[in-house]
Amino acid sequence: MNPVVSVFRHPPDGGRGYHRDTRVRWALEEVGQPYSLRYVTFSEMRRPDYMQLQPFGQMPVYQEGDLTLFESGAIVLHIAQRFAGLLPGGPDARSRSIMWMFAAVNTIEPCIASGSVGYLEQRLQQLALVLGEKTWFEGEDFSVGDLMMVSVLRPLKDSDILKQSRRLQNYVACGEEREAFQRALNAPPSVRRTSGRSDENLSVENFAL
């Protein structure tokens, strides 16, 4: 059975892909795993049957057979470990990729949410120094760490604070240029993918909560 990802029926960001379900869909596209979308309204997110899946009434929810997961970081890590394509082959590189995934959600994202410009500037400067002139954290190999870091940085891409760093601007742009990201971003809601690598053979399917 293909995974099912719950998404907003009416995304508050106007479909720009800033919500956390985009990370999950991007990960599935990167590994070529077919999946379905179930779109949910804000009122449905407060219903008891939905909150049995996500006790905080938030997005996203990921269902794969008998497994139900919430929290985008946990879901993306599961996808990376379950399907080939987002973790490097060597054990050290795999661990570093997971480290950067956690750095994105535990260090950078809270700085953005805090609204502390000075603190965020410091963290972004430190991040840019580590990235250097590399395309990705592991050089030329895109990984789950990059997927999560680009996802976290994307809402800043038009801000003055990110424009201060050419390295990070290029880093985000490279992530957005990936075909898998574009497929995840442009997939219309309420469609079922019969192929994770193509927009062909899409059929509409409604999912009851």
Tab-separated table of N, CA and C in Angstrom, residues 82-208:
chain	number	residue	atom	x	y	z
A	82	ARG	N	13.669	4.175	5.180
A	82	ARG	CA	12.817	3.123	4.604
A	82	ARG	C	13.100	2.904	3.116
A	83	PHE	N	13.404	3.990	2.403
A	83	PHE	CA	13.602	3.924	0.959
A	83	PHE	C	14.977	4.491	0.603
A	84	ALA	N	15.610	3.897	-0.391
A	84	ALA	CA	16.941	4.350	-0.804
A	84	ALA	C	16.861	5.678	-1.547
A	85	GLY	N	17.899	6.515	-1.345
A	85	GLY	CA	18.002	7.728	-2.134
A	85	GLY	C	18.300	8.999	-1.372
A	86	LEU	N	18.108	9.006	-0.056
A	86	LEU	CA	18.319	10.232	0.706
A	86	LEU	C	19.410	10.117	1.763
A	87	LEU	N	19.985	8.945	1.907
A	87	LEU	CA	21.081	8.760	2.858
A	87	LEU	C	22.295	8.212	2.125
A	88	PRO	N	23.477	8.783	2.375
A	88	PRO	CA	24.698	8.280	1.735
A	88	PRO	C	24.982	6.839	2.135
A	89	GLY	N	25.853	6.192	1.371
A	89	GLY	CA	26.147	4.794	1.627
A	89	GLY	C	27.026	4.558	2.837
A	90	GLY	N	28.009	5.425	3.062
A	90	GLY	CA	28.928	5.231	4.173
A	90	GLY	C	28.303	5.585	5.507
A	91	PRO	N	28.634	4.856	6.579
A	91	PRO	CA	28.011	5.111	7.884
A	91	PRO	C	28.302	6.503	8.436
A	92	ASP	N	29.516	7.014	8.237
A	92	ASP	CA	29.841	8.344	8.751
A	92	ASP	C	29.054	9.421	8.010
A	93	ALA	N	28.984	9.300	6.695
A	93	ALA	CA	28.237	10.274	5.900
A	93	ALA	C	26.748	10.214	6.226
A	94	ARG	N	26.235	9.009	6.465
A	94	ARG	CA	24.824	8.871	6.851
A	94	ARG	C	24.560	9.599	8.166
A	95	SER	N	25.442	9.409	9.117
A	95	SER	CA	25.266	10.050	10.423
A	95	SER	C	25.347	11.566	10.307
A	96	ARG	N	26.262	12.054	9.482
A	96	ARG	CA	26.362	13.505	9.297
A	96	ARG	C	25.104	14.065	8.637
A	97	SER	N	24.559	13.334	7.684
A	97	SER	CA	23.339	13.795	7.010
A	97	SER	C	22.180	13.900	7.991
A	98	ILE	N	22.056	12.909	8.863
A	98	ILE	CA	21.004	12.945	9.882
A	98	ILE	C	21.268	14.079	10.868
A	99	MET	N	22.537	14.308	11.193
A	99	MET	CA	22.899	15.416	12.080
A	99	MET	C	22.408	16.745	11.514
A	100	TRP	N	22.617	16.971	10.210
A	100	TRP	CA	22.193	18.232	9.608
A	100	TRP	C	20.677	18.337	9.520
A	101	MET	N	20.009	17.207	9.397
A	101	MET	CA	18.551	17.236	9.434
A	101	MET	C	18.061	17.742	10.788
A	102	PHE	N	18.676	17.237	11.860
A	102	PHE	CA	18.304	17.685	13.198
A	102	PHE	C	18.741	19.127	13.443
A	103	ALA	N	19.874	19.529	12.882
A	103	ALA	CA	20.305	20.922	13.022
A	103	ALA	C	19.285	21.868	12.397
A	104	ALA	N	18.697	21.441	11.286
A	104	ALA	CA	17.696	22.278	10.622
A	104	ALA	C	16.487	22.510	11.516
A	105	VAL	N	15.962	21.431	12.114
A	105	VAL	CA	14.717	21.560	12.876
A	105	VAL	C	14.943	21.965	14.330
A	106	ASN	N	16.137	21.701	14.870
A	106	ASN	CA	16.381	21.995	16.289
A	106	ASN	C	17.180	23.272	16.528
A	107	THR	N	17.957	23.710	15.531
A	107	THR	CA	18.790	24.898	15.709
A	107	THR	C	18.332	26.059	14.833
A	108	ILE	N	18.200	25.825	13.529
A	108	ILE	CA	17.879	26.923	12.616
A	108	ILE	C	16.399	27.302	12.668
A	109	GLU	N	15.518	26.329	12.598
A	109	GLU	CA	14.085	26.648	12.561
A	109	GLU	C	13.612	27.372	13.823
A	110	PRO	N	14.031	26.961	15.036
A	110	PRO	CA	13.624	27.734	16.215
A	110	PRO	C	14.133	29.169	16.198
A	111	CYS	N	15.313	29.396	15.613
A	111	CYS	CA	15.821	30.770	15.493
A	111	CYS	C	14.906	31.607	14.619
A	112	ILE	N	14.453	31.019	13.525
A	112	ILE	CA	13.543	31.732	12.631
A	112	ILE	C	12.240	32.048	13.351
A	113	ALA	N	11.719	31.067	14.079
A	113	ALA	CA	10.444	31.252	14.777
A	113	ALA	C	10.553	32.252	15.919
A	114	SER	N	11.740	32.398	16.491
A	114	SER	CA	11.909	33.278	17.651
A	114	SER	C	11.761	34.752	17.299
A	115	GLY	N	12.040	35.103	16.052
A	115	GLY	CA	11.971	36.499	15.646
A	115	GLY	C	13.173	37.320	16.066
A	116	SER	N	14.188	36.675	16.635
A	116	SER	CA	15.404	37.373	17.054
A	116	SER	C	16.348	37.499	15.864
A	117	VAL	N	16.381	38.678	15.257
A	117	VAL	CA	17.155	38.873	14.038
A	117	VAL	C	18.645	38.674	14.287
A	118	GLY	N	19.152	39.228	15.374
A	118	GLY	CA	20.574	39.109	15.659
A	118	GLY	C	21.009	37.671	15.850
A	119	TYR	N	20.214	36.921	16.585
A	119	TYR	CA	20.521	35.512	16.834
A	119	TYR	C	20.477	34.722	15.533
A	120	LEU	N	19.470	34.995	14.707
A	120	LEU	CA	19.339	34.292	13.436
A	120	LEU	C	20.495	34.631	12.505
A	121	GLU	N	20.872	35.892	12.447
A	121	GLU	CA	22.003	36.286	11.601
A	121	GLU	C	23.263	35.527	11.991
A	122	GLN	N	23.484	35.401	13.293
A	122	GLN	CA	24.658	34.672	13.770
A	122	GLN	C	24.620	33.219	13.328
A	123	ARG	N	23.476	32.580	13.490
A	123	ARG	CA	23.351	31.174	13.110
A	123	ARG	C	23.522	30.994	11.595
A	124	LEU	N	22.974	31.895	10.811
A	124	LEU	CA	23.098	31.772	9.356
A	124	LEU	C	24.535	31.993	8.903
A	125	GLN	N	25.234	32.898	9.549
A	125	GLN	CA	26.652	33.099	9.231
A	125	GLN	C	27.453	31.833	9.531
A	126	GLN	N	27.155	31.214	10.663
A	126	GLN	CA	27.840	29.978	11.029
A	126	GLN	C	27.518	28.862	10.038
A	127	LEU	N	26.264	28.801	9.628
A	127	LEU	CA	25.846	27.786	8.666
A	127	LEU	C	26.546	27.984	7.326
A	128	ALA	N	26.627	29.219	6.876
A	128	ALA	CA	27.281	29.511	5.599
A	128	ALA	C	28.761	29.145	5.632
A	129	LEU	N	29.407	29.351	6.768
A	129	LEU	CA	30.820	29.000	6.889
A	129	LEU	C	31.026	27.494	6.750
A	130	VAL	N	30.139	26.722	7.348
A	130	VAL	CA	30.255	25.266	7.252
A	130	VAL	C	30.009	24.803	5.821
A	131	LEU	N	29.006	25.376	5.186
A	131	LEU	CA	28.675	24.979	3.819
A	131	LEU	C	29.796	25.353	2.857
A	132	GLY	N	30.391	26.523	3.066
A	132	GLY	CA	31.480	26.953	2.199
A	132	GLY	C	31.043	27.028	0.749
A	133	GLU	N	31.870	26.520	-0.145
A	133	GLU	CA	31.556	26.533	-1.573
A	133	GLU	C	30.979	25.206	-2.050
A	134	LYS	N	30.649	24.333	-1.121
A	134	LYS	CA	30.068	23.044	-1.500
A	134	LYS	C	28.630	23.241	-1.982
A	135	THR	N	28.194	22.359	-2.852
A	135	THR	CA	26.798	22.395	-3.286
A	135	THR	C	25.886	21.940	-2.164
A	136	TRP	N	26.277	20.830	-1.520
A	136	TRP	CA	25.502	20.246	-0.421
A	136	TRP	C	26.443	19.957	0.745
A	137	PHE	N	25.893	19.591	1.876
A	137	PHE	CA	26.730	19.338	3.047
A	137	PHE	C	27.724	18.210	2.808
A	138	GLU	N	27.328	17.229	1.990
A	138	GLU	CA	28.234	16.129	1.662
A	138	GLU	C	28.849	16.323	0.276
A	139	GLY	N	29.129	17.552	-0.075
A	139	GLY	CA	29.764	17.826	-1.363
A	139	GLY	C	28.758	17.817	-2.496
A	140	GLU	N	28.876	16.843	-3.390
A	140	GLU	CA	27.975	16.753	-4.539
A	140	GLU	C	26.792	15.828	-4.282
A	141	ASP	N	26.721	15.251	-3.099
A	141	ASP	CA	25.673	14.277	-2.795
A	141	ASP	C	24.563	14.917	-1.962
A	142	PHE	N	23.405	15.099	-2.576
A	142	PHE	CA	22.231	15.616	-1.880
A	142	PHE	C	21.738	14.572	-0.891
A	143	SER	N	21.328	15.022	0.293
A	143	SER	CA	20.895	14.077	1.322
A	143	SER	C	19.708	14.633	2.092
A	144	VAL	N	19.237	13.830	3.029
A	144	VAL	CA	18.107	14.225	3.865
A	144	VAL	C	18.425	15.482	4.671
A	145	GLY	N	19.692	15.681	5.019
A	145	GLY	CA	20.072	16.891	5.735
A	145	GLY	C	19.848	18.139	4.899
A	146	ASP	N	20.174	18.053	3.613
A	146	ASP	CA	19.956	19.187	2.716
A	146	ASP	C	18.469	19.426	2.484
A	147	LEU	N	17.722	18.356	2.312
A	147	LEU	CA	16.283	18.500	2.091
A	147	LEU	C	15.634	19.261	3.239
A	148	MET	N	15.995	18.904	4.457
A	148	MET	CA	15.374	19.560	5.600
A	148	MET	C	15.900	20.982	5.778
A	149	MET	N	17.194	21.194	5.549
A	149	MET	CA	17.744	22.534	5.731
A	149	MET	C	17.185	23.501	4.694
A	150	VAL	N	17.102	23.080	3.443
A	150	VAL	CA	16.521	23.940	2.413
A	150	VAL	C	15.064	24.242	2.747
A	151	SER	N	14.334	23.238	3.212
A	151	SER	CA	12.928	23.441	3.573
A	151	SER	C	12.780	24.496	4.662
A	152	VAL	N	13.668	24.455	5.640
A	152	VAL	CA	13.616	25.403	6.750
A	152	VAL	C	13.989	26.819	6.294
A	153	LEU	N	14.944	26.920	5.371
A	153	LEU	CA	15.419	28.230	4.921
A	153	LEU	C	14.526	28.878	3.871
A	154	ARG	N	13.734	28.094	3.163
A	154	ARG	CA	12.947	28.632	2.051
A	154	ARG	C	12.088	29.842	2.415
A	155	PRO	N	11.395	29.858	3.563
A	155	PRO	CA	10.570	31.039	3.871
A	155	PRO	C	11.367	32.336	3.995
A	156	LEU	N	12.690	32.228	4.124
A	156	LEU	CA	13.536	33.419	4.241
A	156	LEU	C	14.084	33.895	2.901
A	157	LYS	N	13.781	33.193	1.824
A	157	LYS	CA	14.523	33.427	0.581
A	157	LYS	C	14.343	34.834	0.019
A	158	ASP	N	13.227	35.484	0.305
A	158	ASP	CA	13.015	36.848	-0.183
A	158	ASP	C	13.302	37.897	0.882
A	159	SER	N	13.832	37.464	2.005
A	159	SER	CA	14.091	38.389	3.111
A	159	SER	C	15.485	38.993	2.994
A	160	ASP	N	15.656	40.150	3.598
A	160	ASP	CA	16.967	40.805	3.590
A	160	ASP	C	18.005	39.965	4.323
A	161	ILE	N	17.564	39.225	5.328
A	161	ILE	CA	18.521	38.486	6.146
A	161	ILE	C	19.190	37.365	5.355
A	162	LEU	N	18.454	36.697	4.470
A	162	LEU	CA	19.077	35.647	3.668
A	162	LEU	C	19.851	36.244	2.496
A	163	LYS	N	19.424	37.401	2.032
A	163	LYS	CA	20.121	38.049	0.921
A	163	LYS	C	21.529	38.485	1.313
A	164	GLN	N	21.808	38.498	2.609
A	164	GLN	CA	23.152	38.839	3.064
A	164	GLN	C	24.155	37.726	2.768
A	165	SER	N	23.653	36.534	2.463
A	165	SER	CA	24.536	35.391	2.247
A	165	SER	C	24.326	34.816	0.852
A	166	ARG	N	25.278	35.072	-0.039
A	166	ARG	CA	25.197	34.499	-1.385
A	166	ARG	C	25.228	32.977	-1.326
A	167	ARG	N	26.022	32.431	-0.420
A	167	ARG	CA	26.140	30.981	-0.312
A	167	ARG	C	24.795	30.338	0.012
A	168	LEU	N	24.110	30.890	0.997
A	168	LEU	CA	22.838	30.295	1.396
A	168	LEU	C	21.747	30.552	0.364
A	169	GLN	N	21.788	31.699	-0.293
A	169	GLN	CA	20.836	31.952	-1.372
A	169	GLN	C	20.995	30.913	-2.479
A	170	ASN	N	22.233	30.654	-2.872
A	170	ASN	CA	22.487	29.658	-3.913
A	170	ASN	C	22.091	28.262	-3.452
A	171	TYR	N	22.330	27.993	-2.190
A	171	TYR	CA	21.993	26.687	-1.616
A	171	TYR	C	20.487	26.431	-1.711
A	172	VAL	N	19.697	27.412	-1.303
A	172	VAL	CA	18.242	27.272	-1.377
A	172	VAL	C	17.795	27.154	-2.830
A	173	ALA	N	18.373	27.961	-3.702
A	173	ALA	CA	17.994	27.923	-5.118
A	173	ALA	C	18.283	26.561	-5.732
A	174	CYS	N	19.418	25.961	-5.374
A	174	CYS	CA	19.746	24.630	-5.893
A	174	CYS	C	18.728	23.592	-5.429
A	175	GLY	N	18.278	23.730	-4.190
A	175	GLY	CA	17.260	22.807	-3.696
A	175	GLY	C	15.951	22.955	-4.447
A	176	GLU	N	15.547	24.193	-4.682
A	176	GLU	CA	14.279	24.441	-5.367
A	176	GLU	C	14.328	24.033	-6.836
A	177	GLU	N	15.516	23.968	-7.401
A	177	GLU	CA	15.652	23.577	-8.806
A	177	GLU	C	15.577	22.070	-9.013
A	178	ARG	N	15.655	21.307	-7.958
A	178	ARG	CA	15.607	19.858	-8.102
A	178	ARG	C	14.241	19.422	-8.638
A	179	GLU	N	14.259	18.477	-9.554
A	179	GLU	CA	13.018	18.029	-10.176
A	179	GLU	C	12.048	17.467	-9.148
A	180	ALA	N	12.576	16.750	-8.169
A	180	ALA	CA	11.703	16.165	-7.147
A	180	ALA	C	10.996	17.255	-6.349
A	181	PHE	N	11.699	18.336	-6.051
A	181	PHE	CA	11.060	19.438	-5.329
A	181	PHE	C	9.961	20.061	-6.176
A	182	GLN	N	10.230	20.272	-7.445
A	182	GLN	CA	9.233	20.881	-8.319
A	182	GLN	C	7.992	20.005	-8.439
A	183	ARG	N	8.181	18.692	-8.490
A	183	ARG	CA	7.020	17.805	-8.536
A	183	ARG	C	6.203	17.909	-7.255
A	184	ALA	N	6.896	17.941	-6.116
A	184	ALA	CA	6.191	18.049	-4.837
A	184	ALA	C	5.453	19.375	-4.725
A	185	LEU	N	6.082	20.445	-5.187
A	185	LEU	CA	5.490	21.777	-5.068
A	185	LEU	C	4.285	21.944	-5.975
A	186	ASN	N	4.345	21.371	-7.160
A	186	ASN	CA	3.324	21.625	-8.168
A	186	ASN	C	2.229	20.578	-8.228
A	187	ALA	N	2.334	19.529	-7.415
A	187	ALA	CA	1.289	18.509	-7.430
A	187	ALA	C	-0.020	19.113	-6.960
A	188	PRO	N	-1.086	19.000	-7.746
A	188	PRO	CA	-2.369	19.542	-7.298
A	188	PRO	C	-2.902	18.751	-6.120
A	189	PRO	N	-3.654	19.391	-5.223
A	189	PRO	CA	-4.211	18.662	-4.090
A	189	PRO	C	-5.212	17.619	-4.536
A	190	SER	N	-5.404	16.634	-3.706
A	190	SER	CA	-6.392	15.566	-3.879
A	190	SER	C	-6.119	14.690	-5.083
A	191	VAL	N	-4.840	14.553	-5.483
A	191	VAL	CA	-4.534	13.637	-6.570
A	191	VAL	C	-3.760	12.456	-6.037
A	192	ARG	N	-3.906	11.380	-6.721
A	192	ARG	CA	-3.171	10.180	-6.350
A	192	ARG	C	-2.080	9.954	-7.377
A	193	ARG	N	-0.860	9.834	-6.916
A	193	ARG	CA	0.252	9.592	-7.826
A	193	ARG	C	0.372	8.099	-8.080
A	194	THR	N	0.410	7.728	-9.342
A	194	THR	CA	0.690	6.343	-9.674
A	194	THR	C	2.171	6.151	-9.939
A	195	SER	N	2.920	7.254	-10.001
A	195	SER	CA	4.368	7.177	-10.170
A	195	SER	C	5.007	8.334	-9.448
A	196	GLY	N	6.022	8.067	-8.642
A	196	GLY	CA	6.718	9.133	-7.941
A	196	GLY	C	7.670	9.893	-8.827
A	197	ARG	N	7.872	9.438	-10.068
A	197	ARG	CA	8.836	10.069	-10.955
A	197	ARG	C	8.192	10.824	-12.104
A	198	SER	N	6.879	10.817	-12.186
A	198	SER	CA	6.244	11.424	-13.344
A	198	SER	C	4.904	11.998	-12.959
A	199	ASP	N	4.446	12.987	-13.714
A	199	ASP	CA	3.124	13.547	-13.514
A	199	ASP	C	2.090	12.856	-14.391
A	200	GLU	N	2.475	11.783	-15.052
A	200	GLU	CA	1.554	11.059	-15.897
A	200	GLU	C	0.656	10.164	-15.049
A	201	ASN	N	-0.504	9.834	-15.611
A	201	ASN	CA	-1.421	8.871	-14.999
A	201	ASN	C	-1.900	9.307	-13.619
A	202	LEU	N	-2.203	10.595	-13.476
A	202	LEU	CA	-2.748	11.071	-12.219
A	202	LEU	C	-4.257	10.896	-12.240
A	203	SER	N	-4.805	10.444	-11.148
A	203	SER	CA	-6.251	10.319	-11.057
A	203	SER	C	-6.721	10.931	-9.758
A	204	VAL	N	-7.864	11.593	-9.801
A	204	VAL	CA	-8.396	12.252	-8.614
A	204	VAL	C	-8.963	11.212	-7.672
A	205	GLU	N	-8.672	11.393	-6.374
A	205	GLU	CA	-9.212	10.478	-5.376
A	205	GLU	C	-9.481	11.263	-4.108
A	206	ASN	N	-10.683	11.175	-3.581
A	206	ASN	CA	-11.020	11.819	-2.320
A	206	ASN	C	-10.775	10.846	-1.183
A	207	PHE	N	-10.350	11.378	-0.044
A	207	PHE	CA	-10.069	10.547	1.120
A	207	PHE	C	-10.949	11.003	2.269
A	208	ALA	N	-11.735	10.105	2.798
A	208	ALA	CA	-12.577	10.435	3.950
A	208	ALA	C	-11.755	10.335	5.221
